[in-house]
PDB file of C-alpha atoms in Angstrom:
ATOM      1  CA  MET A   1      -4.345  15.482  -1.751  1.00 82.00           C
ATOM      2  CA  THR A   2      -2.420  13.563  -4.404  1.00 93.00           C
ATOM      3  CA  ALA A   3      -3.562  10.419  -6.179  1.00 95.00           C
ATOM      4  CA  LEU A   4      -1.113   8.482  -3.984  1.00 95.00           C
ATOM      5  CA  ASP A   5      -2.963   9.683  -0.865  1.00 94.00           C
ATOM      6  CA  ASP A   6      -6.490   9.082  -2.184  1.00 96.00           C
ATOM      7  CA  PRO A   7      -8.431   7.178   0.529  1.00 96.00           C
ATOM      8  CA  LEU A   8     -10.353   5.404  -2.233  1.00 97.00           C
ATOM      9  CA  LEU A   9      -7.160   4.111  -3.864  1.00 98.00           C
ATOM     10  CA  PRO A  10      -7.673   0.477  -2.698  1.00 97.00           C
ATOM     11  CA  ALA A  11     -11.206   0.466  -4.123  1.00 98.00           C
ATOM     12  CA  LYS A  12     -10.039   2.003  -7.400  1.00 98.00           C
ATOM     13  CA  ILE A  13      -7.352  -0.648  -7.816  1.00 98.00           C
ATOM     14  CA  TYR A  14      -9.808  -3.409  -6.950  1.00 97.00           C
ATOM     15  CA  GLU A  15     -12.249  -2.056  -9.545  1.00 97.00           C
ATOM     16  CA  LEU A  16      -9.615  -2.060 -12.272  1.00 96.00           C
ATOM     17  CA  ILE A  17      -8.462  -5.645 -11.684  1.00 96.00           C
ATOM     18  CA  HIS A  18     -11.929  -7.106 -11.033  1.00 96.00           C
ATOM     19  CA  ARG A  19     -13.896  -6.153 -14.127  1.00 93.00           C
ATOM     20  CA  GLY A  20     -16.373  -9.027 -14.153  1.00 94.00           C
ATOM     21  CA  ASN A  21     -16.574 -11.995 -16.494  1.00 95.00           C
ATOM     22  CA  ALA A  22     -16.947 -11.937 -20.260  1.00 94.00           C
ATOM     23  CA  GLY A  23     -20.604 -11.559 -21.166  1.00 96.00           C
ATOM     24  CA  ASP A  24     -21.922 -10.919 -17.663  1.00 98.00           C
ATOM     25  CA  LEU A  25     -23.050  -7.329 -18.252  1.00 98.00           C
ATOM     26  CA  ALA A  26     -25.123  -8.208 -21.325  1.00 98.00           C
ATOM     27  CA  PHE A  27     -26.557 -11.238 -19.519  1.00 98.00           C
ATOM     28  CA  TYR A  28     -27.722  -9.322 -16.445  1.00 98.00           C
ATOM     29  CA  LEU A  29     -29.102  -6.463 -18.532  1.00 98.00           C
ATOM     30  CA  ASP A  30     -31.159  -8.975 -20.506  1.00 98.00           C
ATOM     31  CA  ALA A  31     -32.282 -10.781 -17.345  1.00 98.00           C
ATOM     32  CA  CYS A  32     -33.491  -7.517 -15.787  1.00 98.00           C
ATOM     33  CA  ARG A  33     -34.973  -5.872 -18.873  1.00 97.00           C
ATOM     34  CA  GLY A  34     -38.435  -4.539 -18.038  1.00 96.00           C
ATOM     35  CA  ALA A  35     -38.017  -5.043 -14.274  1.00 98.00           C
ATOM     36  CA  GLU A  36     -39.196  -2.055 -12.258  1.00 97.00           C
ATOM     37  CA  ARG A  37     -37.144  -2.794  -9.135  1.00 97.00           C
ATOM     38  CA  VAL A  38     -33.800  -4.610  -8.998  1.00 98.00           C
ATOM     39  CA  LEU A  39     -31.725  -5.518  -5.935  1.00 98.00           C
ATOM     40  CA  GLU A  40     -28.020  -6.193  -6.465  1.00 98.00           C
ATOM     41  CA  LEU A  41     -26.260  -7.879  -3.557  1.00 98.00           C
ATOM     42  CA  GLY A  42     -22.497  -7.368  -3.635  1.00 98.00           C
ATOM     43  CA  CYS A  43     -22.644  -4.398  -6.001  1.00 98.00           C
ATOM     44  CA  GLY A  44     -19.050  -3.282  -5.378  1.00 97.00           C
ATOM     45  CA  SER A  45     -18.367   0.061  -7.036  1.00 97.00           C
ATOM     46  CA  GLY A  46     -21.537  -0.185  -9.099  1.00 97.00           C
ATOM     47  CA  ARG A  47     -20.431  -1.524 -12.485  1.00 97.00           C
ATOM     48  CA  LEU A  48     -23.632  -3.523 -13.056  1.00 98.00           C
ATOM     49  CA  ALA A  49     -25.907  -1.331 -10.941  1.00 97.00           C
ATOM     50  CA  ARG A  50     -25.198   1.769 -13.049  1.00 96.00           C
ATOM     51  CA  ALA A  51     -25.932  -0.096 -16.270  1.00 96.00           C
ATOM     52  CA  LEU A  52     -29.180  -1.518 -14.882  1.00 97.00           C
ATOM     53  CA  CYS A  53     -30.196   1.944 -13.729  1.00 95.00           C
ATOM     54  CA  ALA A  54     -29.443   3.395 -17.165  1.00 93.00           C
ATOM     55  CA  GLN A  55     -31.709   0.713 -18.644  1.00 94.00           C
ATOM     56  CA  GLY A  56     -34.627   2.165 -16.677  1.00 94.00           C
ATOM     57  CA  SER A  57     -34.909   0.173 -13.445  1.00 96.00           C
ATOM     58  CA  PHE A  58     -34.850   1.396  -9.882  1.00 96.00           C
ATOM     59  CA  VAL A  59     -31.747  -0.343  -8.501  1.00 96.00           C
ATOM     60  CA  LEU A  60     -30.769  -0.852  -4.874  1.00 96.00           C
ATOM     61  CA  GLY A  61     -27.085  -1.745  -4.646  1.00 97.00           C
ATOM     62  CA  VAL A  62     -25.813  -3.305  -1.417  1.00 97.00           C
ATOM     63  CA  ASP A  63     -22.197  -4.014  -0.474  1.00 98.00           C
ATOM     64  CA  CYS A  64     -20.420  -4.528   2.848  1.00 97.00           C
ATOM     65  CA  ASP A  65     -17.238  -2.730   1.749  1.00 97.00           C
ATOM     66  CA  GLY A  66     -17.455   0.940   2.655  1.00 98.00           C
ATOM     67  CA  LEU A  67     -14.704   2.059   0.265  1.00 98.00           C
ATOM     68  CA  ARG A  68     -16.335   0.380  -2.720  1.00 98.00           C
ATOM     69  CA  ILE A  69     -19.702   1.917  -1.857  1.00 98.00           C
ATOM     70  CA  ALA A  70     -18.005   5.321  -1.525  1.00 98.00           C
ATOM     71  CA  LEU A  71     -16.450   4.843  -4.973  1.00 97.00           C
ATOM     72  CA  ALA A  72     -19.844   3.807  -6.356  1.00 96.00           C
ATOM     73  CA  ARG A  73     -21.307   7.049  -4.981  1.00 96.00           C
ATOM     74  CA  GLN A  74     -18.448   8.995  -6.564  1.00 95.00           C
ATOM     75  CA  HIS A  75     -19.234   7.405  -9.931  1.00 94.00           C
ATOM     76  CA  LEU A  76     -22.903   8.200  -9.398  1.00 90.00           C
ATOM     77  CA  LEU A  77     -22.153  11.869  -8.827  1.00 86.00           C
ATOM     78  CA  ALA A  78     -19.906  11.972 -11.893  1.00 86.00           C
ATOM     79  CA  ARG A  79     -22.242  10.143 -14.292  1.00 76.00           C
ATOM     80  CA  GLY A  80     -25.451   9.658 -12.390  1.00 59.00           C
ATOM     81  CA  CYS A  81     -28.721   7.936 -12.944  1.00 62.00           C
ATOM     82  CA  GLY A  82     -31.973   9.784 -13.197  1.00 52.00           C
ATOM     83  CA  ARG A  83     -31.274  11.249 -16.629  1.00 54.00           C
ATOM     84  CA  SER A  84     -34.097  11.222 -19.130  1.00 44.00           C
ATOM     85  CA  GLY A  85     -35.082   7.627 -19.842  1.00 54.00           C
ATOM     86  CA  ALA A  86     -33.024   6.232 -16.954  1.00 65.00           C
ATOM     87  CA  GLY A  87     -34.026   4.794 -13.614  1.00 80.00           C
ATOM     88  CA  GLN A  88     -32.783   5.562 -10.124  1.00 92.00           C
ATOM     89  CA  LEU A  89     -29.941   4.066  -8.104  1.00 94.00           C
ATOM     90  CA  ALA A  90     -29.683   3.842  -4.313  1.00 94.00           C
ATOM     91  CA  LEU A  91     -26.549   2.544  -2.583  1.00 96.00           C
ATOM     92  CA  VAL A  92     -26.305   1.029   0.888  1.00 95.00           C
ATOM     93  CA  CYS A  93     -23.288  -0.232   2.825  1.00 97.00           C
ATOM     94  CA  ALA A  94     -24.594  -3.286   4.666  1.00 96.00           C
ATOM     95  CA  ASP A  95     -23.949  -6.955   5.371  1.00 96.00           C
ATOM     96  CA  ALA A  96     -26.219  -8.939   3.051  1.00 95.00           C
ATOM     97  CA  THR A  97     -26.529 -11.718   5.641  1.00 94.00           C
ATOM     98  CA  GLN A  98     -28.170  -9.207   8.003  1.00 92.00           C
ATOM     99  CA  LEU A  99     -30.452  -7.345   5.605  1.00 88.00           C
ATOM    100  CA  PRO A 100     -33.742  -6.389   7.249  1.00 83.00           C
ATOM    101  CA  LEU A 101     -36.747  -7.957   5.579  1.00 76.00           C
ATOM    102  CA  ALA A 102     -39.488  -5.673   4.298  1.00 71.00           C
ATOM    103  CA  SER A 103     -43.086  -6.216   5.366  1.00 64.00           C
ATOM    104  CA  ALA A 104     -43.841  -7.293   1.792  1.00 68.00           C
ATOM    105  CA  PRO A 105     -41.657  -8.543  -1.100  1.00 78.00           C
ATOM    106  CA  SER A 106     -40.705  -5.582  -3.253  1.00 91.00           C
ATOM    107  CA  PHE A 107     -38.218  -6.597  -5.975  1.00 97.00           C
ATOM    108  CA  ASP A 108     -38.782  -8.021  -9.448  1.00 98.00           C
ATOM    109  CA  ARG A 109     -35.186  -9.170  -9.753  1.00 98.00           C
ATOM    110  CA  VAL A 110     -32.342  -9.953  -7.385  1.00 98.00           C
ATOM    111  CA  ILE A 111     -28.866 -10.422  -8.829  1.00 99.00           C
ATOM    112  CA  ILE A 112     -25.800 -11.769  -7.011  1.00 99.00           C
ATOM    113  CA  ALA A 113     -23.052 -11.438  -9.583  1.00 98.00           C
ATOM    114  CA  TYR A 114     -19.330 -12.023  -9.996  1.00 98.00           C
ATOM    115  CA  ASN A 115     -18.785 -14.775  -7.405  1.00 97.00           C
ATOM    116  CA  THR A 116     -20.245 -12.676  -4.575  1.00 98.00           C
ATOM    117  CA  LEU A 117     -21.647 -15.754  -2.835  1.00 98.00           C
ATOM    118  CA  CYS A 118     -18.145 -17.243  -2.762  1.00 98.00           C
ATOM    119  CA  ALA A 119     -16.965 -14.317  -0.625  1.00 97.00           C
ATOM    120  CA  LEU A 120     -19.335 -15.126   2.251  1.00 97.00           C
ATOM    121  CA  GLY A 121     -17.135 -17.728   3.932  1.00 95.00           C
ATOM    122  CA  SER A 122     -19.617 -20.447   4.871  1.00 97.00           C
ATOM    123  CA  ASP A 123     -22.680 -22.344   3.686  1.00 98.00           C
ATOM    124  CA  ASP A 124     -24.661 -20.826   6.568  1.00 98.00           C
ATOM    125  CA  ALA A 125     -23.873 -17.306   5.362  1.00 98.00           C
ATOM    126  CA  VAL A 126     -24.807 -18.242   1.782  1.00 98.00           C
ATOM    127  CA  LEU A 127     -28.104 -19.674   3.017  1.00 98.00           C
ATOM    128  CA  ALA A 128     -28.806 -16.497   5.010  1.00 97.00           C
ATOM    129  CA  VAL A 129     -28.318 -14.323   1.922  1.00 98.00           C
ATOM    130  CA  LEU A 130     -30.391 -16.585  -0.329  1.00 98.00           C
ATOM    131  CA  THR A 131     -33.196 -16.706   2.253  1.00 96.00           C
ATOM    132  CA  ARG A 132     -33.315 -12.912   2.339  1.00 96.00           C
ATOM    133  CA  ALA A 133     -33.247 -12.742  -1.445  1.00 96.00           C
ATOM    134  CA  ALA A 134     -36.203 -15.132  -1.656  1.00 96.00           C
ATOM    135  CA  ALA A 135     -38.163 -13.118   0.897  1.00 95.00           C
ATOM    136  CA  LEU A 136     -37.527  -9.844  -0.956  1.00 95.00           C
ATOM    137  CA  LEU A 137     -38.624 -11.162  -4.366  1.00 96.00           C
ATOM    138  CA  ARG A 138     -42.164 -10.557  -5.491  1.00 95.00           C
ATOM    139  CA  ASP A 139     -44.205 -13.538  -6.672  1.00 93.00           C
ATOM    140  CA  GLY A 140     -42.998 -14.236 -10.192  1.00 93.00           C
ATOM    141  CA  GLY A 141     -39.727 -12.452  -9.521  1.00 97.00           C
ATOM    142  CA  GLU A 142     -36.398 -13.989 -10.447  1.00 98.00           C
ATOM    143  CA  LEU A 143     -32.956 -14.364  -8.899  1.00 99.00           C
ATOM    144  CA  TYR A 144     -29.836 -14.590 -11.069  1.00 99.00           C
ATOM    145  CA  LEU A 145     -26.358 -15.425  -9.809  1.00 99.00           C
ATOM    146  CA  ASP A 146     -22.989 -16.672 -10.967  1.00 98.00           C
ATOM    147  CA  VAL A 147     -20.134 -18.487  -9.227  1.00 98.00           C
ATOM    148  CA  TYR A 148     -16.951 -20.044 -10.532  1.00 96.00           C
ATOM    149  CA  LEU A 149     -17.444 -23.686 -11.486  1.00 96.00           C
ATOM    150  CA  VAL A 150     -15.683 -26.209  -9.232  1.00 95.00           C
ATOM    151  CA  ASP A 151     -15.674 -29.971  -8.757  1.00 93.00           C
ATOM    152  CA  PRO A 152     -19.132 -31.162  -7.620  1.00 93.00           C
ATOM    153  CA  ASP A 153     -17.545 -33.104  -4.752  1.00 94.00           C
ATOM    154  CA  PRO A 154     -17.690 -30.795  -1.683  1.00 92.00           C
ATOM    155  CA  GLU A 155     -14.660 -32.586  -0.181  1.00 93.00           C
ATOM    156  CA  GLN A 156     -12.455 -31.899  -3.206  1.00 93.00           C
ATOM    157  CA  GLN A 157      -9.521 -29.580  -2.443  1.00 95.00           C
ATOM    158  CA  VAL A 158     -10.045 -26.449  -4.552  1.00 95.00           C
ATOM    159  CA  VAL A 159      -6.594 -24.893  -4.053  1.00 96.00           C
ATOM    160  CA  ALA A 160      -3.506 -26.847  -2.977  1.00 96.00           C
ATOM    161  CA  PRO A 161      -2.890 -26.462   0.775  1.00 96.00           C
ATOM    162  CA  GLY A 162      -0.324 -23.936   1.894  1.00 96.00           C
ATOM    163  CA  GLU A 163       1.024 -20.724   0.443  1.00 97.00           C
ATOM    164  CA  GLY A 164       1.561 -20.669  -3.292  1.00 97.00           C
ATOM    165  CA  ARG A 165       4.098 -18.573  -5.146  1.00 97.00           C
ATOM    166  CA  VAL A 166       3.673 -14.819  -5.316  1.00 98.00           C
ATOM    167  CA  GLU A 167       3.041 -14.139  -9.002  1.00 98.00           C
ATOM    168  CA  PRO A 168       2.780 -10.895 -10.987  1.00 98.00           C
ATOM    169  CA  LEU A 169      -0.849 -10.520 -12.069  1.00 97.00           C
ATOM    170  CA  CYS A 170      -0.957  -7.285 -14.059  1.00 97.00           C
ATOM    171  CA  THR A 171       0.011  -3.622 -14.185  1.00 97.00           C
ATOM    172  CA  VAL A 172      -2.684  -0.938 -14.260  1.00 97.00           C
ATOM    173  CA  MET A 173      -2.264   2.758 -15.048  1.00 97.00           C
ATOM    174  CA  PHE A 174      -4.715   5.443 -13.906  1.00 96.00           C
ATOM    175  CA  ASP A 175      -4.802   8.928 -12.338  1.00 96.00           C
ATOM    176  CA  GLY A 176      -1.104   9.377 -13.089  1.00 97.00           C
ATOM    177  CA  LEU A 177      -0.216   6.205 -11.196  1.00 98.00           C
ATOM    178  CA  ARG A 178       1.362   2.886 -12.096  1.00 98.00           C
ATOM    179  CA  VAL A 179       0.260  -0.102  -9.998  1.00 98.00           C
ATOM    180  CA  ASP A 180       2.004  -3.463 -10.220  1.00 97.00           C
ATOM    181  CA  VAL A 181      -0.314  -6.153  -8.852  1.00 98.00           C
ATOM    182  CA  LEU A 182       1.048  -9.342  -7.275  1.00 98.00           C
ATOM    183  CA  GLU A 183      -1.191 -12.296  -6.367  1.00 98.00           C
ATOM    184  CA  GLN A 184      -0.731 -15.335  -4.125  1.00 98.00           C
ATOM    185  CA  GLU A 185      -3.083 -18.307  -3.657  1.00 98.00           C
ATOM    186  CA  VAL A 186      -3.327 -19.870  -0.193  1.00 98.00           C
ATOM    187  CA  GLY A 187      -5.148 -23.181   0.273  1.00 97.00           C
ATOM    188  CA  ASN A 188      -6.554 -24.619   3.490  1.00 96.00           C
ATOM    189  CA  ALA A 189      -6.056 -28.337   4.164  1.00 95.00           C
ATOM    190  CA  ALA A 190      -8.590 -28.303   7.015  1.00 95.00           C
ATOM    191  CA  ALA A 191     -11.305 -26.701   4.855  1.00 96.00           C
ATOM    192  CA  PRO A 192     -10.980 -27.949   1.250  1.00 96.00           C
ATOM    193  CA  ARG A 193     -13.406 -25.378  -0.169  1.00 97.00           C
ATOM    194  CA  ALA A 194     -11.760 -22.403   1.552  1.00 97.00           C
ATOM    195  CA  PHE A 195      -8.862 -20.449   0.087  1.00 98.00           C
ATOM    196  CA  GLU A 196      -7.437 -16.958   0.036  1.00 98.00           C
ATOM    197  CA  LEU A 197      -6.192 -14.679  -2.708  1.00 98.00           C
ATOM    198  CA  ARG A 198      -3.615 -12.290  -1.288  1.00 98.00           C
ATOM    199  CA  TYR A 199      -2.755  -9.160  -3.247  1.00 98.00           C
ATOM    200  CA  ARG A 200       0.094  -6.680  -3.032  1.00 98.00           C
ATOM    201  CA  TYR A 201      -0.375  -3.390  -4.851  1.00 98.00           C
ATOM    202  CA  LEU A 202       2.945  -1.648  -5.565  1.00 98.00           C
ATOM    203  CA  VAL A 203       2.065   1.966  -6.380  1.00 98.00           C
ATOM    204  CA  ALA A 204       4.173   4.737  -7.874  1.00 97.00           C
ATOM    205  CA  SER A 205       3.719   7.817 -10.022  1.00 96.00           C
ATOM    206  CA  ASP A 206       3.746   6.808 -13.660  1.00 94.00           C
ATOM    207  CA  ASP A 207       6.794   8.998 -14.376  1.00 94.00           C
ATOM    208  CA  THR A 208       9.025   7.276 -11.798  1.00 94.00           C
ATOM    209  CA  PRO A 209      11.593   4.676 -12.898  1.00 93.00           C
ATOM    210  CA  ALA A 210      10.440   1.067 -13.096  1.00 87.00           C
ATOM    211  CA  GLY A 211      10.845  -0.745  -9.795  1.00 88.00           C
ATOM    212  CA  VAL A 212      10.328   2.335  -7.633  1.00 94.00           C
ATOM    213  CA  VAL A 213       7.520   1.870  -5.086  1.00 96.00           C
ATOM    214  CA  GLU A 214       6.047   4.932  -3.355  1.00 97.00           C
ATOM    215  CA  ARG A 215       3.170   3.198  -1.600  1.00 97.00           C
ATOM    216  CA  GLU A 216       2.356  -0.460  -0.973  1.00 98.00           C
ATOM    217  CA  LEU A 217      -1.145  -1.745  -0.215  1.00 98.00           C
ATOM    218  CA  ARG A 218      -2.201  -5.262   0.717  1.00 98.00           C
ATOM    219  CA  GLU A 219      -5.571  -6.940   0.421  1.00 97.00           C
ATOM    220  CA  THR A 220      -6.798 -10.460   1.169  1.00 98.00           C
ATOM    221  CA  LEU A 221      -9.922 -11.903  -0.444  1.00 97.00           C
ATOM    222  CA  ARG A 222     -11.330 -14.975   1.269  1.00 96.00           C
ATOM    223  CA  HIS A 223     -13.178 -17.436  -0.948  1.00 97.00           C
ATOM    224  CA  TRP A 224     -15.591 -20.260  -0.224  1.00 98.00           C
ATOM    225  CA  ALA A 225     -16.143 -22.515  -3.237  1.00 98.00           C
ATOM    226  CA  LEU A 226     -19.715 -23.601  -3.944  1.00 98.00           C
ATOM    227  CA  PRO A 227     -20.136 -26.834  -5.928  1.00 97.00           C
ATOM    228  CA  GLY A 228     -23.206 -26.664  -8.158  1.00 97.00           C
ATOM    229  CA  PRO A 229     -25.237 -29.468  -6.506  1.00 97.00           C
ATOM    230  CA  LEU A 230     -24.631 -27.999  -3.050  1.00 98.00           C
ATOM    231  CA  LEU A 231     -25.545 -24.498  -4.217  1.00 98.00           C
ATOM    232  CA  GLU A 232     -28.816 -25.784  -5.651  1.00 98.00           C
ATOM    233  CA  GLN A 233     -29.561 -27.490  -2.323  1.00 98.00           C
ATOM    234  CA  LEU A 234     -29.007 -24.185  -0.525  1.00 99.00           C
ATOM    235  CA  LEU A 235     -31.286 -22.412  -2.988  1.00 99.00           C
ATOM    236  CA  GLY A 236     -33.990 -24.981  -2.291  1.00 98.00           C
ATOM    237  CA  ARG A 237     -33.617 -24.576   1.470  1.00 98.00           C
ATOM    238  CA  ALA A 238     -34.004 -20.826   0.966  1.00 98.00           C
ATOM    239  CA  GLY A 239     -37.306 -21.336  -0.864  1.00 97.00           C
ATOM    240  CA  LEU A 240     -35.960 -20.885  -4.391  1.00 98.00           C
ATOM    241  CA  SER A 241     -36.346 -23.262  -7.319  1.00 98.00           C
ATOM    242  CA  VAL A 242     -33.747 -23.320 -10.106  1.00 98.00           C
ATOM    243  CA  PHE A 243     -35.333 -22.963 -13.537  1.00 97.00           C
ATOM    244  CA  ALA A 244     -32.251 -22.464 -15.729  1.00 96.00           C
ATOM    245  CA  ARG A 245     -28.533 -23.186 -15.809  1.00 97.00           C
ATOM    246  CA  TRP A 246     -25.939 -21.650 -18.088  1.00 97.00           C
ATOM    247  CA  GLY A 247     -22.198 -21.926 -18.605  1.00 95.00           C
ATOM    248  CA  ASP A 248     -20.150 -18.723 -18.915  1.00 93.00           C
ATOM    249  CA  PHE A 249     -23.231 -16.595 -19.810  1.00 93.00           C
ATOM    250  CA  ARG A 250     -23.202 -18.054 -23.324  1.00 80.00           C
ATOM    251  CA  GLY A 251     -25.318 -21.173 -23.330  1.00 86.00           C
ATOM    252  CA  ALA A 252     -25.301 -24.756 -22.146  1.00 90.00           C
ATOM    253  CA  LEU A 253     -23.263 -25.712 -19.105  1.00 92.00           C
ATOM    254  CA  ASP A 254     -20.527 -28.122 -20.182  1.00 91.00           C
ATOM    255  CA  ALA A 255     -17.049 -29.354 -19.326  1.00 86.00           C
ATOM    256  CA  ALA A 256     -15.458 -26.252 -20.851  1.00 90.00           C
ATOM    257  CA  SER A 257     -17.472 -23.828 -18.694  1.00 94.00           C
ATOM    258  CA  GLU A 258     -15.646 -21.785 -16.065  1.00 94.00           C
ATOM    259  CA  GLN A 259     -18.690 -20.060 -14.553  1.00 97.00           C
ATOM    260  CA  LEU A 260     -21.932 -21.581 -13.301  1.00 98.00           C
ATOM    261  CA  VAL A 261     -24.858 -19.227 -13.895  1.00 98.00           C
ATOM    262  CA  LEU A 262     -28.247 -19.970 -12.335  1.00 98.00           C
ATOM    263  CA  GLY A 263     -31.736 -18.531 -12.527  1.00 98.00           C
ATOM    264  CA  ALA A 264     -34.198 -19.271  -9.716  1.00 98.00           C
ATOM    265  CA  ARG A 265     -37.699 -18.263  -8.647  1.00 98.00           C
ATOM    266  CA  PRO A 266     -39.484 -18.227  -5.293  1.00 97.00           C
ATOM    267  CA  MET A 267     -41.307 -21.507  -4.844  1.00 94.00           C
ATOM    268  CA  ARG A 268     -44.357 -19.627  -3.619  1.00 81.00           C
ATOM    269  CA  GLY A 269     -44.780 -17.710  -6.888  1.00 58.00           C
ATOM    270  CA  GLN A 270     -43.701 -19.982  -9.735  1.00 62.00           C
ATOM    271  CA  GLY A 271     -47.107 -19.973 -11.337  1.00 52.00           C
ATOM    272  CA  ALA A 272     -47.009 -16.206 -11.762  1.00 43.00           C
ATOM    273  CA  SER A 273     -43.597 -15.934 -13.434  1.00 44.00           C
ATOM    274  CA  ARG A 274     -43.019 -13.086 -15.851  1.00 43.00           C
ATOM    275  CA  GLY A 275     -39.577 -14.353 -16.842  1.00 43.00           C
ATOM    276  CA  ARG A 276     -38.055 -14.447 -20.301  1.00 44.00           C
ATOM    277  CA  ALA A 277     -38.833 -17.294 -22.621  1.00 34.00           C
ATOM    278  CA  ARG A 278     -36.039 -19.865 -22.664  1.00 37.00           C
TER     279      ARG A 278
END
């Protein structure tokens, strides 16, 4: 099998062009320092989960994309957790809206990173995930999440309706391949908070002339924007109380922030919090 035929090629390309946001790795490592058990919902190929495991936690990574979970397992075999001083990492391919609830809460931290909630497609799906997260957190446990910051008005159009221009996004090189990535935004007039990002991956061996395409892949990511006030309402309905807000993982949330970062605790266990001083 050549790199062009690799069944994990779509997941590998996705991993290379979706590397997280500046400062998110350090933030989540700090938020989970000392936690025995961490649940990451939307773990993808395991970028954060591996780092949390290496820090010493048991980490359960959940993602609904089978290729990304398979790539995460490949990384785990290559690098692994369980080395001296490290924790353990388990990976599950599952829909986070349908996660079975344990008989007792079992996690010290739940993280939902890198706009994962915005990929769920509806407020009902977001509420379902947050409700499960709250139920799986131990008393005194903490949930951390980030979403891109949008207008607080839920009726505000996030992306202009219709199909935008197809634009070159980047070129990535790996495994002897060259991949030119094209991106197109598609807005929805009937659902102002819904939009799509459509990708075309033009793949060729890195020694072929520019412009030659040996394989083309397409991927569509559906997004559901979550204004901050609405997201906090959903957290409350799920039994979670927001205790901290940040902008871009650096500090205070302000007009220049591009990411909204929230910390929340189960309402039933706020008095027993073991969270970091803030």
